[in-house]
Amino acid sequence: MSKVDRLEQEGDIAADYLEELLDIADLDGDLDMDVEGDRASVSIVGADLSMLVGRDGEVLEALQELTRLAVYRETGERSRLMLDISGYREEKRRELVALAERLIAQVKETGEQVDLEPMSSFERKVVHDAVKAGGLTSESEGAEPRRYVVILPGA
């Protein structure tokens, strides 16, 4: 089985699990599956699904972990599946990239490192990718749940 086939299978398993969850909760939602880079991606869009996102995406994070467990139960392999609900992660990604771009410019101008506030692993990944694209380096420091990104000046 090719890597893309395996990721598509993960997406199918996740979608089945999430459809069942939506049915149990009596919520309407449409599922969209995709493969983005090296991970399966499932998005749920619908009327008002804010209760599935929760404050600062906490419920979304928990649902993602449960969905990954459902995939693991079926495949026996750990999944890096990404779940988005009502475009929450996509909007968060745009905000974080804009923040990272401002901070990259600041670090380049001042030559001083910048420490960001603690973030989820998803948020840190977005910032690390933006910093790399901006020509600088970054690292994560601290321990969960207070782990944060440090943007470092160029050498």
PDB file of C-alpha atoms in Angstrom:
ATOM      1  CA  MET A   1       0.000   0.000   0.000  1.00  0.00           C
ATOM      2  CA  SER A   2       1.442   3.390  -0.996  1.00  0.00           C
ATOM      3  CA  LYS A   3       1.811   6.218   1.492  1.00  0.00           C
ATOM      4  CA  VAL A   4      -1.005   8.185  -0.160  1.00  0.00           C
ATOM      5  CA  ASP A   5      -3.276   5.113  -0.056  1.00  0.00           C
ATOM      6  CA  ARG A   6      -2.480   4.659   3.644  1.00  0.00           C
ATOM      7  CA  LEU A   7      -3.255   8.327   4.380  1.00  0.00           C
ATOM      8  CA  GLU A   8      -6.502   8.115   2.401  1.00  0.00           C
ATOM      9  CA  GLN A   9      -7.429   5.029   4.437  1.00  0.00           C
ATOM     10  CA  GLU A  10      -6.766   7.000   7.647  1.00  0.00           C
ATOM     11  CA  GLY A  11      -9.038   9.766   6.351  1.00  0.00           C
ATOM     12  CA  ASP A  12     -11.800   7.266   5.556  1.00  0.00           C
ATOM     13  CA  ILE A  13     -11.595   5.665   9.007  1.00  0.00           C
ATOM     14  CA  ALA A  14     -11.595   9.094  10.666  1.00  0.00           C
ATOM     15  CA  ALA A  15     -14.559  10.266   8.596  1.00  0.00           C
ATOM     16  CA  ASP A  16     -16.569   7.160   9.520  1.00  0.00           C
ATOM     17  CA  TYR A  17     -15.776   7.700  13.206  1.00  0.00           C
ATOM     18  CA  LEU A  18     -16.680  11.395  13.057  1.00  0.00           C
ATOM     19  CA  GLU A  19     -19.902  10.736  11.121  1.00  0.00           C
ATOM     20  CA  GLU A  20     -20.987   8.358  13.853  1.00  0.00           C
ATOM     21  CA  LEU A  21     -20.095  10.946  16.496  1.00  0.00           C
ATOM     22  CA  LEU A  22     -22.145  13.619  14.703  1.00  0.00           C
ATOM     23  CA  ASP A  23     -25.092  11.216  14.464  1.00  0.00           C
ATOM     24  CA  ILE A  24     -24.914  10.389  18.189  1.00  0.00           C
ATOM     25  CA  ALA A  25     -24.759  14.101  19.069  1.00  0.00           C
ATOM     26  CA  ASP A  26     -27.546  14.854  16.548  1.00  0.00           C
ATOM     27  CA  LEU A  27     -25.397  17.462  14.792  1.00  0.00           C
ATOM     28  CA  ASP A  28     -25.379  18.305  11.108  1.00  0.00           C
ATOM     29  CA  GLY A  29     -22.009  18.505   9.465  1.00  0.00           C
ATOM     30  CA  ASP A  30     -20.373  17.777   6.148  1.00  0.00           C
ATOM     31  CA  LEU A  31     -17.018  16.018   6.087  1.00  0.00           C
ATOM     32  CA  ASP A  32     -14.194  16.825   3.698  1.00  0.00           C
ATOM     33  CA  MET A  33     -11.160  14.545   3.493  1.00  0.00           C
ATOM     34  CA  ASP A  34      -7.791  15.380   1.993  1.00  0.00           C
ATOM     35  CA  VAL A  35      -4.121  14.472   2.157  1.00  0.00           C
ATOM     36  CA  GLU A  36      -1.914  17.452   3.001  1.00  0.00           C
ATOM     37  CA  GLY A  37       1.783  16.725   2.749  1.00  0.00           C
ATOM     38  CA  ASP A  38       2.510  13.775   5.017  1.00  0.00           C
ATOM     39  CA  ARG A  39      -0.791  13.600   6.885  1.00  0.00           C
ATOM     40  CA  ALA A  40      -4.467  12.927   6.374  1.00  0.00           C
ATOM     41  CA  SER A  41      -6.786  15.856   6.953  1.00  0.00           C
ATOM     42  CA  VAL A  42     -10.489  15.825   7.789  1.00  0.00           C
ATOM     43  CA  SER A  43     -12.650  18.940   8.054  1.00  0.00           C
ATOM     44  CA  ILE A  44     -16.159  19.185   9.428  1.00  0.00           C
ATOM     45  CA  VAL A  45     -18.272  22.121   8.327  1.00  0.00           C
ATOM     46  CA  GLY A  46     -21.851  22.800   9.260  1.00  0.00           C
ATOM     47  CA  ALA A  47     -24.307  25.198  10.819  1.00  0.00           C
ATOM     48  CA  ASP A  48     -23.104  25.851  14.370  1.00  0.00           C
ATOM     49  CA  LEU A  49     -20.385  23.474  15.466  1.00  0.00           C
ATOM     50  CA  SER A  50     -18.684  25.858  17.892  1.00  0.00           C
ATOM     51  CA  MET A  51     -19.327  23.425  20.765  1.00  0.00           C
ATOM     52  CA  LEU A  52     -17.050  20.970  18.932  1.00  0.00           C
ATOM     53  CA  VAL A  53     -14.279  23.579  18.796  1.00  0.00           C
ATOM     54  CA  GLY A  54     -14.536  24.773  22.388  1.00  0.00           C
ATOM     55  CA  ARG A  55     -12.602  27.551  24.076  1.00  0.00           C
ATOM     56  CA  ASP A  56      -9.272  28.070  22.315  1.00  0.00           C
ATOM     57  CA  GLY A  57      -9.823  24.847  20.355  1.00  0.00           C
ATOM     58  CA  GLU A  58      -9.676  22.607  23.442  1.00  0.00           C
ATOM     59  CA  VAL A  59     -12.599  20.386  22.398  1.00  0.00           C
ATOM     60  CA  LEU A  60     -11.223  20.230  18.847  1.00  0.00           C
ATOM     61  CA  GLU A  61      -7.858  19.020  20.205  1.00  0.00           C
ATOM     62  CA  ALA A  62      -9.596  16.321  22.269  1.00  0.00           C
ATOM     63  CA  LEU A  63     -11.711  15.187  19.297  1.00  0.00           C
ATOM     64  CA  GLN A  64      -8.594  15.034  17.150  1.00  0.00           C
ATOM     65  CA  GLU A  65      -6.899  12.758  19.690  1.00  0.00           C
ATOM     66  CA  LEU A  66      -9.998  10.530  19.925  1.00  0.00           C
ATOM     67  CA  THR A  67     -10.129  10.342  16.130  1.00  0.00           C
ATOM     68  CA  ARG A  68      -6.435   9.438  15.989  1.00  0.00           C
ATOM     69  CA  LEU A  69      -7.129   6.676  18.521  1.00  0.00           C
ATOM     70  CA  ALA A  70      -9.972   5.359  16.354  1.00  0.00           C
ATOM     71  CA  VAL A  71      -7.588   5.244  13.374  1.00  0.00           C
ATOM     72  CA  TYR A  72      -4.951   3.509  15.504  1.00  0.00           C
ATOM     73  CA  ARG A  73      -7.513   0.940  16.651  1.00  0.00           C
ATOM     74  CA  GLU A  74      -8.268   0.064  13.005  1.00  0.00           C
ATOM     75  CA  THR A  75      -4.781   0.241  11.508  1.00  0.00           C
ATOM     76  CA  GLY A  76      -2.441  -0.499  14.417  1.00  0.00           C
ATOM     77  CA  GLU A  77      -0.362   2.514  13.357  1.00  0.00           C
ATOM     78  CA  ARG A  78      -0.136   5.907  15.027  1.00  0.00           C
ATOM     79  CA  SER A  79      -1.825   8.619  12.996  1.00  0.00           C
ATOM     80  CA  ARG A  80      -0.829  12.264  12.558  1.00  0.00           C
ATOM     81  CA  LEU A  81      -4.274  13.072  11.181  1.00  0.00           C
ATOM     82  CA  MET A  82      -5.285  16.722  11.370  1.00  0.00           C
ATOM     83  CA  LEU A  83      -8.883  17.624  12.234  1.00  0.00           C
ATOM     84  CA  ASP A  84     -10.471  21.000  11.549  1.00  0.00           C
ATOM     85  CA  ILE A  85     -13.970  22.071  12.509  1.00  0.00           C
ATOM     86  CA  SER A  86     -15.760  25.077  10.981  1.00  0.00           C
ATOM     87  CA  GLY A  87     -12.440  26.394   9.624  1.00  0.00           C
ATOM     88  CA  TYR A  88     -11.072  27.057  13.130  1.00  0.00           C
ATOM     89  CA  ARG A  89      -7.585  25.723  12.392  1.00  0.00           C
ATOM     90  CA  GLU A  90      -7.380  27.405   8.993  1.00  0.00           C
ATOM     91  CA  GLU A  91      -8.238  30.789  10.532  1.00  0.00           C
ATOM     92  CA  LYS A  92      -5.773  30.158  13.360  1.00  0.00           C
ATOM     93  CA  ARG A  93      -3.102  29.265  10.793  1.00  0.00           C
ATOM     94  CA  ARG A  94      -3.623  32.595   8.967  1.00  0.00           C
ATOM     95  CA  GLU A  95      -3.384  34.541  12.248  1.00  0.00           C
ATOM     96  CA  LEU A  96      -0.221  32.703  13.322  1.00  0.00           C
ATOM     97  CA  VAL A  97       1.513  33.153   9.962  1.00  0.00           C
ATOM     98  CA  ALA A  98       0.777  36.906  10.098  1.00  0.00           C
ATOM     99  CA  LEU A  99       2.126  37.059  13.681  1.00  0.00           C
ATOM    100  CA  ALA A 100       5.225  35.081  12.728  1.00  0.00           C
ATOM    101  CA  GLU A 101       5.906  37.349   9.744  1.00  0.00           C
ATOM    102  CA  ARG A 102       5.748  40.460  11.973  1.00  0.00           C
ATOM    103  CA  LEU A 103       8.061  38.850  14.538  1.00  0.00           C
ATOM    104  CA  ILE A 104      10.504  37.625  11.865  1.00  0.00           C
ATOM    105  CA  ALA A 105      10.827  41.207  10.638  1.00  0.00           C
ATOM    106  CA  GLN A 106      11.371  42.383  14.234  1.00  0.00           C
ATOM    107  CA  VAL A 107      14.075  39.769  14.889  1.00  0.00           C
ATOM    108  CA  LYS A 108      15.841  40.618  11.617  1.00  0.00           C
ATOM    109  CA  GLU A 109      15.728  44.320  12.475  1.00  0.00           C
ATOM    110  CA  THR A 110      16.822  44.094  16.122  1.00  0.00           C
ATOM    111  CA  GLY A 111      18.974  40.957  16.055  1.00  0.00           C
ATOM    112  CA  GLU A 112      17.270  39.910  19.310  1.00  0.00           C
ATOM    113  CA  GLN A 113      15.432  36.622  19.808  1.00  0.00           C
ATOM    114  CA  VAL A 114      11.691  36.704  20.480  1.00  0.00           C
ATOM    115  CA  ASP A 115       9.858  34.331  22.846  1.00  0.00           C
ATOM    116  CA  LEU A 116       6.218  33.698  22.026  1.00  0.00           C
ATOM    117  CA  GLU A 117       3.414  32.779  24.416  1.00  0.00           C
ATOM    118  CA  PRO A 118       2.781  29.060  25.113  1.00  0.00           C
ATOM    119  CA  MET A 119       1.025  27.305  22.226  1.00  0.00           C
ATOM    120  CA  SER A 120      -0.408  23.972  21.212  1.00  0.00           C
ATOM    121  CA  SER A 121       1.707  21.657  19.080  1.00  0.00           C
ATOM    122  CA  PHE A 122      -0.366  22.605  16.012  1.00  0.00           C
ATOM    123  CA  GLU A 123       0.272  26.305  16.627  1.00  0.00           C
ATOM    124  CA  ARG A 124       3.999  25.771  17.222  1.00  0.00           C
ATOM    125  CA  LYS A 125       4.290  23.794  13.963  1.00  0.00           C
ATOM    126  CA  VAL A 126       2.653  26.631  12.017  1.00  0.00           C
ATOM    127  CA  VAL A 127       5.048  29.175  13.540  1.00  0.00           C
ATOM    128  CA  HIS A 128       8.120  26.971  12.964  1.00  0.00           C
ATOM    129  CA  ASP A 129       7.138  26.535   9.292  1.00  0.00           C
ATOM    130  CA  ALA A 130       6.620  30.295   8.851  1.00  0.00           C
ATOM    131  CA  VAL A 131       9.958  31.102  10.533  1.00  0.00           C
ATOM    132  CA  LYS A 132      11.763  28.617   8.294  1.00  0.00           C
ATOM    133  CA  ALA A 133      10.079  30.131   5.215  1.00  0.00           C
ATOM    134  CA  GLY A 134      11.161  33.572   6.480  1.00  0.00           C
ATOM    135  CA  GLY A 135      14.803  32.517   6.529  1.00  0.00           C
ATOM    136  CA  LEU A 136      15.325  32.279  10.299  1.00  0.00           C
ATOM    137  CA  THR A 137      15.409  29.420  12.776  1.00  0.00           C
ATOM    138  CA  SER A 138      13.216  28.673  15.746  1.00  0.00           C
ATOM    139  CA  GLU A 139      13.004  26.140  18.526  1.00  0.00           C
ATOM    140  CA  SER A 140      10.453  25.045  21.085  1.00  0.00           C
ATOM    141  CA  GLU A 141      11.243  25.432  24.760  1.00  0.00           C
ATOM    142  CA  GLY A 142       9.486  24.622  28.010  1.00  0.00           C
ATOM    143  CA  ALA A 143       7.272  21.697  28.945  1.00  0.00           C
ATOM    144  CA  GLU A 144       3.649  21.027  28.030  1.00  0.00           C
ATOM    145  CA  PRO A 145       1.285  22.752  28.471  1.00  0.00           C
ATOM    146  CA  ARG A 146       3.581  25.804  28.700  1.00  0.00           C
ATOM    147  CA  ARG A 147       5.725  24.917  25.652  1.00  0.00           C
ATOM    148  CA  TYR A 148       6.502  27.929  23.459  1.00  0.00           C
ATOM    149  CA  VAL A 149       8.440  28.982  20.355  1.00  0.00           C
ATOM    150  CA  VAL A 150      11.611  31.048  20.347  1.00  0.00           C
ATOM    151  CA  ILE A 151      12.501  32.820  17.093  1.00  0.00           C
ATOM    152  CA  LEU A 152      16.291  33.147  16.829  1.00  0.00           C
ATOM    153  CA  PRO A 153      18.257  35.803  14.945  1.00  0.00           C
ATOM    154  CA  GLY A 154      20.312  34.702  11.928  1.00  0.00           C
ATOM    155  CA  ALA A 155      23.883  33.589  12.524  1.00  0.00           C
TER     156      ALA A 155
END
